[in-house]
Short mmCIF file of C-alpha atoms in Angstrom, two decimals:
data_model
loop_
_atom_site.label_atom_id
_atom_site.label_comp_id
_atom_site.label_asym_id
_atom_site.label_seq_id
_atom_site.Cartn_x
_atom_site.Cartn_y
_atom_site.Cartn_z
CA MET A 1 57.02 18.08 7.41
CA LYS A 2 55.36 17.63 4.31
CA ARG A 3 51.60 16.23 4.63
CA GLN A 4 51.15 12.81 2.12
CA LYS A 5 48.53 13.72 -0.17
CA THR A 6 45.93 10.85 -0.55
CA ASN A 7 46.01 7.83 -3.17
CA LYS A 8 43.11 7.93 -4.95
CA THR A 9 43.80 4.45 -7.12
CA THR A 10 44.42 2.79 -3.82
CA VAL A 11 41.62 4.65 -1.84
CA LEU A 12 39.20 3.47 -4.93
CA ILE A 13 40.41 0.03 -5.27
CA GLY A 14 39.56 -0.27 -1.53
CA LEU A 15 36.18 1.22 -1.64
CA MET A 16 35.32 -1.05 -5.03
CA ILE A 17 36.33 -4.22 -2.41
CA GLY A 18 34.64 -3.08 0.84
CA THR A 19 31.80 -2.18 -1.45
CA PHE A 20 30.97 -5.39 -3.44
CA LEU A 21 31.47 -7.27 -0.05
CA THR A 22 28.47 -5.42 0.75
CA ALA A 23 26.47 -5.62 -1.76
CA ILE A 24 27.08 -8.73 -2.90
CA GLU A 25 25.51 -10.00 1.03
CA GLY A 26 22.04 -10.11 -0.33
CA THR A 27 21.70 -12.74 -3.97
CA ILE A 28 25.21 -14.35 -1.76
CA VAL A 29 22.20 -15.05 1.15
CA SER A 30 19.40 -16.40 -0.73
CA THR A 31 20.48 -18.87 -3.43
CA ALA A 32 22.34 -20.67 -0.25
CA MET A 33 18.84 -20.27 1.87
CA PRO A 34 17.13 -23.74 0.61
CA LYS A 35 20.45 -25.59 2.34
CA ILE A 36 21.14 -23.26 6.00
CA VAL A 37 17.23 -23.43 6.48
CA GLY A 38 18.21 -26.78 5.63
CA ASP A 39 20.57 -27.52 8.36
CA LEU A 40 20.00 -24.57 10.87
CA GLN A 41 16.33 -25.78 10.59
CA GLY A 42 13.40 -22.84 11.29
CA ILE A 43 11.77 -22.02 7.60
CA GLU A 44 9.29 -20.18 9.19
CA VAL A 45 11.92 -17.05 10.63
CA MET A 46 14.47 -17.65 6.78
CA ASP A 47 12.56 -14.16 5.65
CA TRP A 48 14.64 -12.12 9.60
CA VAL A 49 17.78 -13.14 7.87
CA PHE A 50 17.33 -10.69 5.28
CA SER A 51 15.63 -7.85 7.03
CA ILE A 52 17.61 -7.52 10.22
CA PHE A 53 20.21 -6.53 7.46
CA MET A 54 18.92 -4.08 5.86
CA LEU A 55 16.91 -2.87 9.02
CA THR A 56 19.80 -1.72 11.06
CA SER A 57 22.06 -1.31 8.00
CA ALA A 58 19.23 1.01 7.00
CA ILE A 59 19.14 2.82 10.63
CA THR A 60 23.77 3.10 11.23
CA VAL A 61 24.56 5.32 7.71
CA PRO A 62 22.82 8.51 9.41
CA LEU A 63 25.11 7.28 12.72
CA PHE A 64 27.77 7.04 10.81
CA GLY A 65 27.92 9.94 8.70
CA LYS A 66 27.95 12.11 11.41
CA LEU A 67 30.47 10.00 13.43
CA ALA A 68 32.91 10.39 10.21
CA ASP A 69 32.46 14.34 10.59
CA LEU A 70 33.56 14.57 14.04
CA PHE A 71 36.20 11.47 14.04
CA GLY A 72 37.09 11.30 10.39
CA ARG A 73 36.55 8.87 7.61
CA LYS A 74 39.10 6.71 8.35
CA LYS A 75 39.31 5.47 11.06
CA VAL A 76 34.90 5.03 11.25
CA PHE A 77 35.77 2.90 7.78
CA THR A 78 37.72 0.84 8.95
CA ILE A 79 35.65 0.76 12.69
CA GLY A 80 32.38 -0.39 10.44
CA THR A 81 34.24 -2.41 8.48
CA LEU A 82 36.36 -4.38 11.39
CA ILE A 83 32.32 -4.73 12.98
CA PHE A 84 31.50 -6.02 9.44
CA LEU A 85 33.74 -8.57 9.26
CA SER A 86 33.13 -9.90 12.76
CA GLY A 87 29.26 -10.33 11.51
CA SER A 88 30.70 -12.62 8.89
CA VAL A 89 32.40 -14.79 10.48
CA LEU A 90 29.75 -15.37 13.66
CA CYS A 91 27.41 -16.05 10.88
CA GLY A 92 29.86 -18.86 9.39
CA LEU A 93 30.10 -20.22 12.95
CA ALA A 94 26.03 -20.00 13.59
CA TRP A 95 24.88 -22.55 15.42
CA SER A 96 21.38 -21.88 15.14
CA MET A 97 18.79 -19.56 12.82
CA ALA A 98 18.09 -17.05 16.40
CA ALA A 99 22.56 -16.61 16.35
CA LEU A 100 22.66 -16.13 12.55
CA ILE A 101 19.99 -14.14 12.89
CA VAL A 102 22.01 -11.72 15.22
CA PHE A 103 24.82 -12.37 14.01
CA ARG A 104 23.16 -10.98 10.76
CA GLY A 105 22.74 -8.00 12.54
CA ILE A 106 25.53 -6.99 13.37
CA GLN A 107 27.28 -7.65 9.92
CA GLY A 108 23.95 -5.03 8.72
CA ILE A 109 25.10 -2.11 10.82
CA GLY A 110 28.87 -2.93 9.50
CA ALA A 111 27.43 -2.87 6.21
CA GLY A 112 25.70 0.59 7.20
CA ALA A 113 29.82 1.94 7.66
CA VAL A 114 30.29 0.43 4.30
CA MET A 115 27.74 1.75 2.26
CA THR A 116 27.27 5.38 3.60
CA LEU A 117 31.36 6.52 3.64
CA SER A 118 32.10 5.06 0.23
CA THR A 119 29.80 7.22 -1.48
CA THR A 120 31.81 10.30 1.46
CA ILE A 121 35.23 9.71 1.00
CA ILE A 122 34.79 9.33 -3.22
CA GLY A 123 33.16 12.78 -2.80
CA ASP A 124 36.22 13.83 -0.24
CA ILE A 125 38.81 12.85 -2.93
CA PHE A 126 37.62 13.89 -6.50
CA PRO A 127 36.62 17.38 -8.29
CA VAL A 128 33.19 17.18 -9.09
CA GLU A 129 33.82 17.23 -12.49
CA LYS A 130 34.69 13.37 -11.77
CA ARG A 131 32.80 11.99 -8.94
CA ALA A 132 29.96 11.30 -11.59
CA LYS A 133 31.84 8.65 -13.14
CA MET A 134 32.72 7.07 -9.96
CA PHE A 135 29.64 6.11 -8.42
CA GLY A 136 28.78 4.65 -12.03
CA MET A 137 32.08 2.71 -11.26
CA MET A 138 30.66 1.68 -7.71
CA GLY A 139 27.21 1.59 -9.25
CA MET A 140 28.88 -1.12 -11.77
CA ILE A 141 29.74 -2.48 -8.67
CA TRP A 142 27.01 -3.47 -7.80
CA GLY A 143 25.68 -5.03 -10.59
CA ILE A 144 28.48 -7.65 -10.30
CA ALA A 145 27.80 -8.33 -7.19
CA GLY A 146 23.95 -9.21 -8.38
CA ILE A 147 25.49 -11.34 -11.14
CA LEU A 148 27.80 -12.99 -9.38
CA GLY A 149 26.28 -13.89 -6.33
CA PRO A 150 24.03 -16.25 -7.02
CA LEU A 151 26.39 -18.37 -8.41
CA VAL A 152 29.14 -17.65 -5.94
CA GLY A 153 26.92 -18.53 -3.04
CA GLY A 154 25.54 -21.88 -5.13
CA PHE A 155 28.97 -22.75 -5.99
CA PHE A 156 29.97 -22.39 -1.60
CA VAL A 157 26.73 -24.68 -1.17
CA ASP A 158 27.38 -27.30 -3.87
CA VAL A 159 31.36 -27.76 -3.46
CA LEU A 160 32.57 -26.69 -0.30
CA SER A 161 29.43 -25.51 3.01
CA TRP A 162 27.08 -22.45 2.68
CA HIS A 163 29.14 -20.76 5.63
CA TRP A 164 32.41 -19.81 3.82
CA ILE A 165 29.73 -17.58 2.14
CA PHE A 166 30.56 -15.62 5.50
CA PHE A 167 33.85 -16.80 5.73
CA ILE A 168 34.53 -15.44 2.89
CA ASN A 169 34.38 -11.27 3.46
CA LEU A 170 37.18 -12.09 5.45
CA PRO A 171 40.20 -11.93 3.39
CA PHE A 172 38.85 -9.68 1.24
CA GLY A 173 37.49 -7.09 4.16
CA ILE A 174 40.94 -7.09 6.07
CA VAL A 175 42.41 -6.11 2.19
CA THR A 176 39.89 -3.45 1.97
CA VAL A 177 40.75 -1.95 4.97
CA LEU A 178 44.70 -1.48 4.50
CA LEU A 179 44.09 -0.45 1.33
CA ILE A 180 42.43 2.84 2.81
CA SER A 181 44.56 3.02 5.85
CA ILE A 182 47.56 3.06 3.56
CA GLY A 183 46.29 5.14 0.94
CA LEU A 184 43.40 8.71 2.41
CA MET A 185 45.27 10.25 4.36
CA GLU A 186 43.01 12.78 6.07
CA LYS A 187 43.05 16.49 8.21
CA ILE A 188 39.92 15.98 10.47
CA SER A 189 37.85 19.06 11.25
CA HIS A 190 35.82 17.33 14.28
CA GLU A 191 33.37 19.59 13.32
CA GLN A 192 30.42 19.76 15.91
CA LYS A 193 27.52 17.69 15.05
CA THR A 194 24.55 17.11 16.52
CA ILE A 195 23.08 12.90 16.43
CA ASP A 196 20.26 11.76 16.46
CA TYR A 197 20.08 9.19 19.14
CA ALA A 198 16.04 9.48 20.08
CA GLY A 199 15.23 8.67 16.59
CA MET A 200 17.11 5.38 15.85
CA VAL A 201 16.00 3.98 18.77
CA VAL A 202 12.16 4.59 18.30
CA PHE A 203 13.01 3.89 15.09
CA SER A 204 14.35 0.79 15.34
CA ALA A 205 12.73 -0.13 19.19
CA ALA A 206 9.36 0.56 16.28
CA MET A 207 10.16 -1.30 13.07
CA GLY A 208 12.23 -3.75 15.92
CA LEU A 209 8.34 -4.59 16.95
CA PHE A 210 6.61 -3.99 14.33
CA LEU A 211 8.50 -7.08 12.14
CA PHE A 212 7.85 -8.75 15.23
CA VAL A 213 4.39 -8.42 15.05
CA LEU A 214 4.51 -10.15 11.13
CA GLN A 215 6.31 -13.04 12.69
CA ARG A 216 3.91 -13.64 15.28
CA ILE A 217 0.53 -13.32 13.17
CA GLY A 218 2.11 -16.02 10.50
CA GLU A 219 2.06 -18.03 13.34
CA TYR A 220 -1.08 -17.10 15.52
CA GLY A 221 -3.50 -14.98 12.41
CA TRP A 222 -4.47 -11.71 13.47
CA HIS A 223 -7.36 -11.62 15.87
CA ASN A 224 -4.34 -12.76 18.51
CA LEU A 225 -4.75 -10.61 21.27
CA LEU A 226 -1.42 -10.18 22.03
CA ASN A 227 -0.21 -9.22 18.58
CA SER A 228 -2.94 -6.68 18.57
CA GLY A 229 -1.22 -4.94 21.52
CA LEU A 230 2.06 -4.80 19.81
CA LEU A 231 0.63 -3.68 16.61
CA ILE A 232 -0.69 -0.58 17.69
CA SER A 233 2.11 0.14 20.42
CA SER A 234 4.79 -0.22 17.14
CA PHE A 235 1.84 1.89 15.17
CA CYS A 236 2.42 4.92 18.41
CA LEU A 237 6.30 4.26 17.96
CA VAL A 238 6.01 5.40 14.59
CA ALA A 239 4.02 8.47 15.68
CA ALA A 240 6.52 8.88 18.34
CA PHE A 241 8.70 8.95 15.32
CA VAL A 242 7.19 11.32 13.48
CA PHE A 243 6.69 13.67 16.07
CA ILE A 244 10.87 13.79 17.33
CA GLU A 245 11.80 13.98 13.39
CA SER A 246 10.01 16.94 13.20
CA ARG A 247 11.89 18.89 15.87
CA VAL A 248 15.16 17.88 16.17
CA LYS A 249 18.21 19.94 13.85
CA GLU A 250 18.93 16.87 12.20
CA PRO A 251 17.04 14.94 11.76
CA LEU A 252 17.32 10.65 10.90
CA MET A 253 14.78 11.19 8.51
CA PRO A 254 13.85 14.73 7.04
CA LEU A 255 10.67 15.26 7.01
CA THR A 256 10.67 18.58 5.24
CA ILE A 257 12.49 17.07 1.99
CA LEU A 258 9.39 14.79 1.76
CA GLN A 259 6.88 17.61 1.29
CA ASN A 260 8.32 17.91 -2.50
CA PRO A 261 5.95 16.03 -3.82
CA VAL A 262 8.52 14.20 -5.92
CA VAL A 263 10.98 13.37 -3.60
CA LEU A 264 7.78 11.28 -2.16
CA MET A 265 5.94 10.14 -4.54
CA THR A 266 9.07 8.44 -5.99
CA ASN A 267 10.17 6.98 -2.44
CA ILE A 268 6.49 5.24 -2.40
CA LEU A 269 7.92 3.68 -6.00
CA ALA A 270 11.18 2.58 -3.85
CA PHE A 271 9.87 1.71 -1.56
CA LEU A 272 7.22 -1.09 -3.34
CA ALA A 273 9.83 -2.08 -5.79
CA SER A 274 12.75 -3.03 -3.08
CA ILE A 275 9.82 -4.64 -0.83
CA ILE A 276 8.49 -6.75 -5.13
CA LEU A 277 12.53 -6.99 -4.63
CA ILE A 278 13.78 -8.70 -1.92
CA GLY A 279 10.70 -11.28 -1.92
CA ASN A 280 12.29 -12.40 -5.65
CA ASP A 281 15.71 -12.63 -3.63
CA ILE A 282 14.25 -15.31 -1.18
CA TYR A 283 11.26 -16.62 -2.63
CA MET A 284 12.52 -17.94 -6.09
CA PRO A 285 15.41 -19.79 -4.89
CA MET A 286 13.47 -21.46 -2.57
CA TRP A 287 11.12 -22.59 -5.32
CA LEU A 288 13.57 -23.82 -7.52
CA GLN A 289 15.44 -25.61 -4.99
CA GLY A 290 12.76 -26.81 -2.57
CA LEU A 291 9.96 -27.43 -5.74
CA LEU A 292 12.35 -28.09 -8.97
CA GLY A 293 15.53 -30.03 -7.28
CA TYR A 294 17.74 -27.04 -9.11
CA SER A 295 21.54 -27.11 -7.34
CA ALA A 296 21.67 -23.50 -5.78
CA MET A 297 24.19 -22.72 -8.03
CA ALA A 298 21.78 -24.15 -11.15
CA SER A 299 19.63 -21.42 -9.01
CA GLY A 300 22.07 -19.53 -9.38
CA PHE A 301 22.17 -19.62 -13.32
CA VAL A 302 18.57 -18.77 -13.53
CA LEU A 303 18.90 -15.86 -11.21
CA THR A 304 22.13 -14.13 -12.99
CA PRO A 305 19.96 -12.61 -16.16
CA MET A 306 18.10 -10.94 -14.00
CA SER A 307 21.43 -8.61 -13.34
CA LEU A 308 22.54 -8.42 -16.26
CA THR A 309 19.23 -6.97 -17.25
CA TRP A 310 18.91 -5.34 -14.36
CA MET A 311 22.10 -2.28 -15.83
CA VAL A 312 20.24 -2.20 -19.28
CA GLY A 313 17.46 -1.18 -17.71
CA SER A 314 20.08 1.16 -16.15
CA PHE A 315 20.51 2.70 -18.85
CA LEU A 316 17.67 2.78 -20.97
CA SER A 317 16.10 5.02 -17.94
CA GLY A 318 18.69 8.00 -19.35
CA HIS A 319 17.04 7.07 -22.87
CA LEU A 320 13.38 7.13 -21.90
CA LEU A 321 13.82 9.91 -19.51
CA THR A 322 15.25 12.76 -21.41
CA LYS A 323 12.79 11.36 -24.07
CA PHE A 324 9.45 10.85 -22.37
CA GLY A 325 10.29 12.66 -18.84
CA LEU A 326 10.02 10.80 -14.80
CA LYS A 327 6.72 9.80 -15.07
CA ILE A 328 6.12 8.66 -18.61
CA GLY A 329 9.65 6.50 -17.74
CA GLU A 330 8.34 5.59 -14.80
CA ALA A 331 5.05 4.56 -16.03
CA VAL A 332 6.93 1.80 -18.50
CA GLY A 333 9.57 0.69 -15.73
CA THR A 334 6.96 0.00 -13.57
CA LEU A 335 4.50 -1.21 -16.08
CA ILE A 336 7.43 -4.26 -17.31
CA LEU A 337 7.64 -5.36 -14.24
CA MET A 338 4.30 -5.88 -13.39
CA ILE A 339 4.38 -7.79 -16.40
CA GLY A 340 7.55 -9.29 -15.45
CA THR A 341 5.24 -10.84 -12.22
CA PHE A 342 2.74 -11.85 -13.83
CA LEU A 343 4.43 -13.97 -15.32
CA VAL A 344 6.39 -15.01 -12.35
CA MET A 345 2.70 -15.31 -10.74
CA MET A 346 1.68 -18.27 -13.86
CA LEU A 347 4.89 -20.33 -13.39
CA ARG A 348 3.90 -23.97 -12.36
CA MET A 349 5.95 -26.89 -11.50
CA ASP A 350 6.04 -28.16 -14.97
CA SER A 351 6.69 -24.90 -16.39
CA HIS A 352 9.40 -24.54 -18.99
CA PRO A 353 13.19 -24.03 -17.67
CA LEU A 354 13.93 -21.27 -20.12
CA SER A 355 11.02 -19.57 -18.99
CA TYR A 356 12.69 -18.48 -15.89
CA TYR A 357 15.83 -17.59 -17.28
CA PHE A 358 13.31 -14.86 -19.84
CA ILE A 359 10.69 -14.46 -16.70
CA THR A 360 13.97 -13.30 -14.88
CA ALA A 361 15.11 -10.78 -17.47
CA ILE A 362 12.29 -9.04 -18.03
CA VAL A 363 11.45 -8.17 -13.93
CA GLY A 364 15.38 -7.38 -13.76
CA ILE A 365 14.38 -4.44 -16.78
CA GLY A 366 11.87 -3.18 -14.57
CA PHE A 367 13.97 -3.03 -11.62
CA GLY A 368 16.64 -1.40 -13.89
CA ILE A 369 14.05 1.37 -15.32
CA THR A 370 12.35 1.76 -12.02
CA LEU A 371 14.49 1.87 -9.06
CA THR A 372 17.59 4.54 -11.02
CA LEU A 373 13.95 7.14 -11.93
CA THR A 374 13.99 6.84 -8.35
CA THR A 375 16.95 7.49 -7.26
CA ILE A 376 17.21 10.29 -10.81
CA ALA A 377 14.91 12.11 -9.51
CA ALA A 378 14.94 12.11 -5.18
CA GLN A 379 18.31 13.84 -6.62
CA SER A 380 16.59 16.46 -9.27
CA ALA A 381 13.51 17.97 -8.72
CA THR A 382 15.48 19.53 -5.30
CA ASP A 383 17.93 22.00 -4.88
CA ARG A 384 22.07 21.62 -4.02
CA ALA A 385 21.41 22.21 -0.38
CA MET A 386 18.52 19.56 -0.01
CA ARG A 387 20.04 16.99 -2.27
CA GLY A 388 22.24 14.66 -0.20
CA ALA A 389 18.93 14.60 2.70
CA ALA A 390 17.01 13.47 -0.83
CA THR A 391 19.44 11.14 -1.79
CA ALA A 392 19.59 9.61 1.69
CA SER A 393 15.85 8.89 1.82
CA ASN A 394 15.50 7.18 -1.31
CA GLN A 395 18.73 4.87 -0.07
CA PHE A 396 16.25 4.81 3.95
CA PHE A 397 13.16 3.78 2.09
CA ARG A 398 15.04 1.31 -0.84
CA SER A 399 16.55 -0.41 2.60
CA VAL A 400 13.61 -0.77 4.78
CA GLY A 401 11.23 -1.22 1.86
CA GLN A 402 13.50 -5.11 2.16
CA ALA A 403 13.20 -4.80 5.95
CA VAL A 404 10.16 -5.25 5.44
CA GLY A 405 9.24 -7.02 2.55
CA ALA A 406 11.40 -9.72 3.83
CA ALA A 407 9.23 -9.87 7.12
CA VAL A 408 5.73 -8.61 5.27
CA PHE A 409 6.07 -12.21 2.72
CA GLY A 410 7.22 -14.25 5.91
CA MET A 411 3.76 -13.67 7.99
CA TYR A 412 2.74 -14.00 4.27
CA PHE A 413 4.16 -17.15 3.57
CA ASN A 414 3.76 -19.03 6.98
CA THR A 415 0.03 -17.94 7.16
CA GLN A 416 -0.44 -20.10 3.93
CA VAL A 417 1.67 -22.80 5.06
CA GLY A 418 -0.75 -23.43 7.87
CA GLN A 419 -3.35 -23.39 5.51
CA SER A 420 -2.47 -25.74 3.15
CA ILE A 421 -1.45 -28.30 6.16
CA ARG A 422 -4.90 -27.70 7.68
CA GLU A 423 -6.37 -28.49 3.98
CA GLN A 424 -3.95 -31.51 3.08
CA GLY A 425 -4.35 -33.29 6.38
CA ALA A 426 -2.00 -31.74 9.70
CA ALA A 427 -1.80 -35.66 10.62
CA THR A 428 -0.17 -36.54 7.47
CA VAL A 429 2.71 -34.00 7.56
CA SER A 430 3.94 -30.69 9.23
CA ALA A 431 5.77 -27.32 8.89
CA ASN A 432 8.53 -28.73 9.61
CA GLN A 433 9.72 -31.88 7.36
CA LEU A 434 9.64 -28.51 5.35
CA ASN A 435 13.64 -27.37 5.84
CA GLN A 436 13.82 -30.78 4.76
CA LEU A 437 12.52 -30.76 1.80
CA VAL A 438 14.69 -27.47 0.73
CA HIS A 439 17.89 -29.56 1.59
CA PRO A 440 19.86 -30.42 -1.26
CA GLU A 441 19.93 -34.15 0.44
CA GLY A 442 17.50 -33.94 3.26
CA HIS A 443 14.04 -34.44 0.54
CA GLU A 444 15.99 -37.69 -0.44
CA GLN A 445 14.72 -39.03 2.90
CA LEU A 446 11.31 -38.39 2.84
CA ALA A 447 8.61 -41.03 1.42
CA SER A 448 7.08 -40.36 -1.67
CA SER A 449 4.01 -39.40 -0.69
CA VAL A 450 5.67 -37.55 1.81
CA ARG A 451 7.34 -35.85 -0.71
CA ASN A 452 5.22 -34.87 -3.27
CA LEU A 453 2.25 -33.81 -0.50
CA LEU A 454 5.21 -31.34 0.56
CA ARG A 455 5.63 -29.85 -2.54
CA GLU A 456 2.06 -29.13 -3.43
CA LEU A 457 2.04 -27.43 -0.03
CA LEU A 458 5.09 -25.43 -0.98
CA PHE A 459 4.05 -24.77 -3.97
CA THR A 460 0.51 -23.54 -2.61
CA SER A 461 2.33 -21.15 -0.52
CA ILE A 462 5.56 -19.40 -2.37
CA HIS A 463 2.48 -18.73 -5.22
CA HIS A 464 0.24 -16.76 -3.31
CA VAL A 465 3.19 -14.70 -2.33
CA PHE A 466 3.86 -14.42 -6.01
CA ILE A 467 0.19 -13.49 -6.32
CA LEU A 468 1.25 -10.94 -3.79
CA PHE A 469 4.27 -9.43 -6.15
CA PHE A 470 1.57 -8.88 -9.12
CA VAL A 471 -0.59 -6.63 -6.40
CA LEU A 472 2.87 -4.88 -5.38
CA ALA A 473 3.96 -4.37 -8.84
CA ALA A 474 0.22 -3.82 -10.22
CA ALA A 475 0.06 -0.69 -7.59
CA ALA A 476 3.44 1.07 -8.37
CA VAL A 477 2.16 1.35 -11.46
CA VAL A 478 -0.47 3.64 -10.43
CA VAL A 479 1.84 4.89 -7.60
CA ALA A 480 3.85 6.44 -11.32
CA LEU A 481 0.19 7.01 -12.87
CA LEU A 482 0.00 9.43 -10.09
CA LEU A 483 3.51 11.36 -10.10
CA PRO A 484 2.94 15.26 -10.56
CA LYS A 485 3.11 16.90 -13.86
CA HIS A 486 5.47 19.03 -12.76
CA ALA A 487 7.60 16.13 -12.73
CA ASP A 488 8.68 15.58 -16.11
CA SER A 489 11.06 18.96 -15.36
CA VAL A 490 13.92 17.22 -13.97
CA GLN A 491 14.90 15.27 -17.17
CA ASN A 492 16.31 19.58 -17.25
CA GLU A 493 18.81 19.25 -14.79
#
């Protein structure tokens, strides 16, 4: 019996839908977060909703890649998508912030499979000369998700409820599974691969402990003895992870790839930019909805220019690389990002509404140039044999940057909230009332004097987070200027 051929169009549509679902998860949740916080309470732990998703997806990317080599792309992609859908349904049913965080972790595990296997399957079914076009189409899906995410999230929050930002994944995810099951035909080689279980466990423990410590520092301060012990323990686990990765055959993170100075420096840039990105996704909607009283959909419209200009920045990055080289290209990208974050830092409660659209557009161009060039540089600075590892390392640093960034900003925000409460009168307001302030309807139930005091408190706390955006962007400019001189040779690849 003749084996059926893969229907490339069917598979590509399935992969695009799956990629869209995982890509939209960041922005669709960010515009709904003020409403979620108001309903479930827990503004002090909201950063975990983002951190846990990015952490579990980052860790499971290499795992699912190797499982796919052993058991086939179709089977592992299907299982990963079903895990993602199960997590989505559970997130929609979450009864507390703690439950939502756990279920987001499950959702992230499935997202790791979808993200890595979408790229792998395209590499399997399309010849080399067509892959660039296919990857370009997948990149466009990320751009579309960035544009639609805030709007779709705002629509569901304003018209239905925040639960639907998770439930909506179910029908589209089922279509994805059906399309891949019908269209993808493969011959499984059962190639023996070793999986770095020890590295995965130790890195998960190190990151989980580090993020937990950051949460505690925001609540109990730096001088708490338990916090110091936990922080030292997390650093010891990181050292153990480095030791393991230097000795296993197929490590979770190949340390040898980081010996390439271009890959190392561009990964640091990706890490810094990703920290700012997740901070913007969390705290800009909180600013717009909690301080200015915007609806979820209105705040989504404000974030839309960033996604549009991100694509413009990605397009410009190629021209900058060709004409001026990587170093100048990254310097331009990070400088634009620094200017954008400076303008964010200068925002006040009475800033003109149109200024938000202008500022997010500038920030989007900065992200588009900076992050696109880090990926191109990581691939072009290595030979073909190490190109996959270099690309994976870039994605790894981005994901970890977002996970760490959410926790760092959460710690900083909680610290500022506590300090502002002490300075402005603990007897008058409490941190829990912030949950009510950011709720679309709940803030109306607060007394006018309390509401004004809470807004001042929220303004001060988020403003300090915005200052940190600028500091990190300035650090990114410095890193870009420190790129080695021979880095410009990647333009000739």
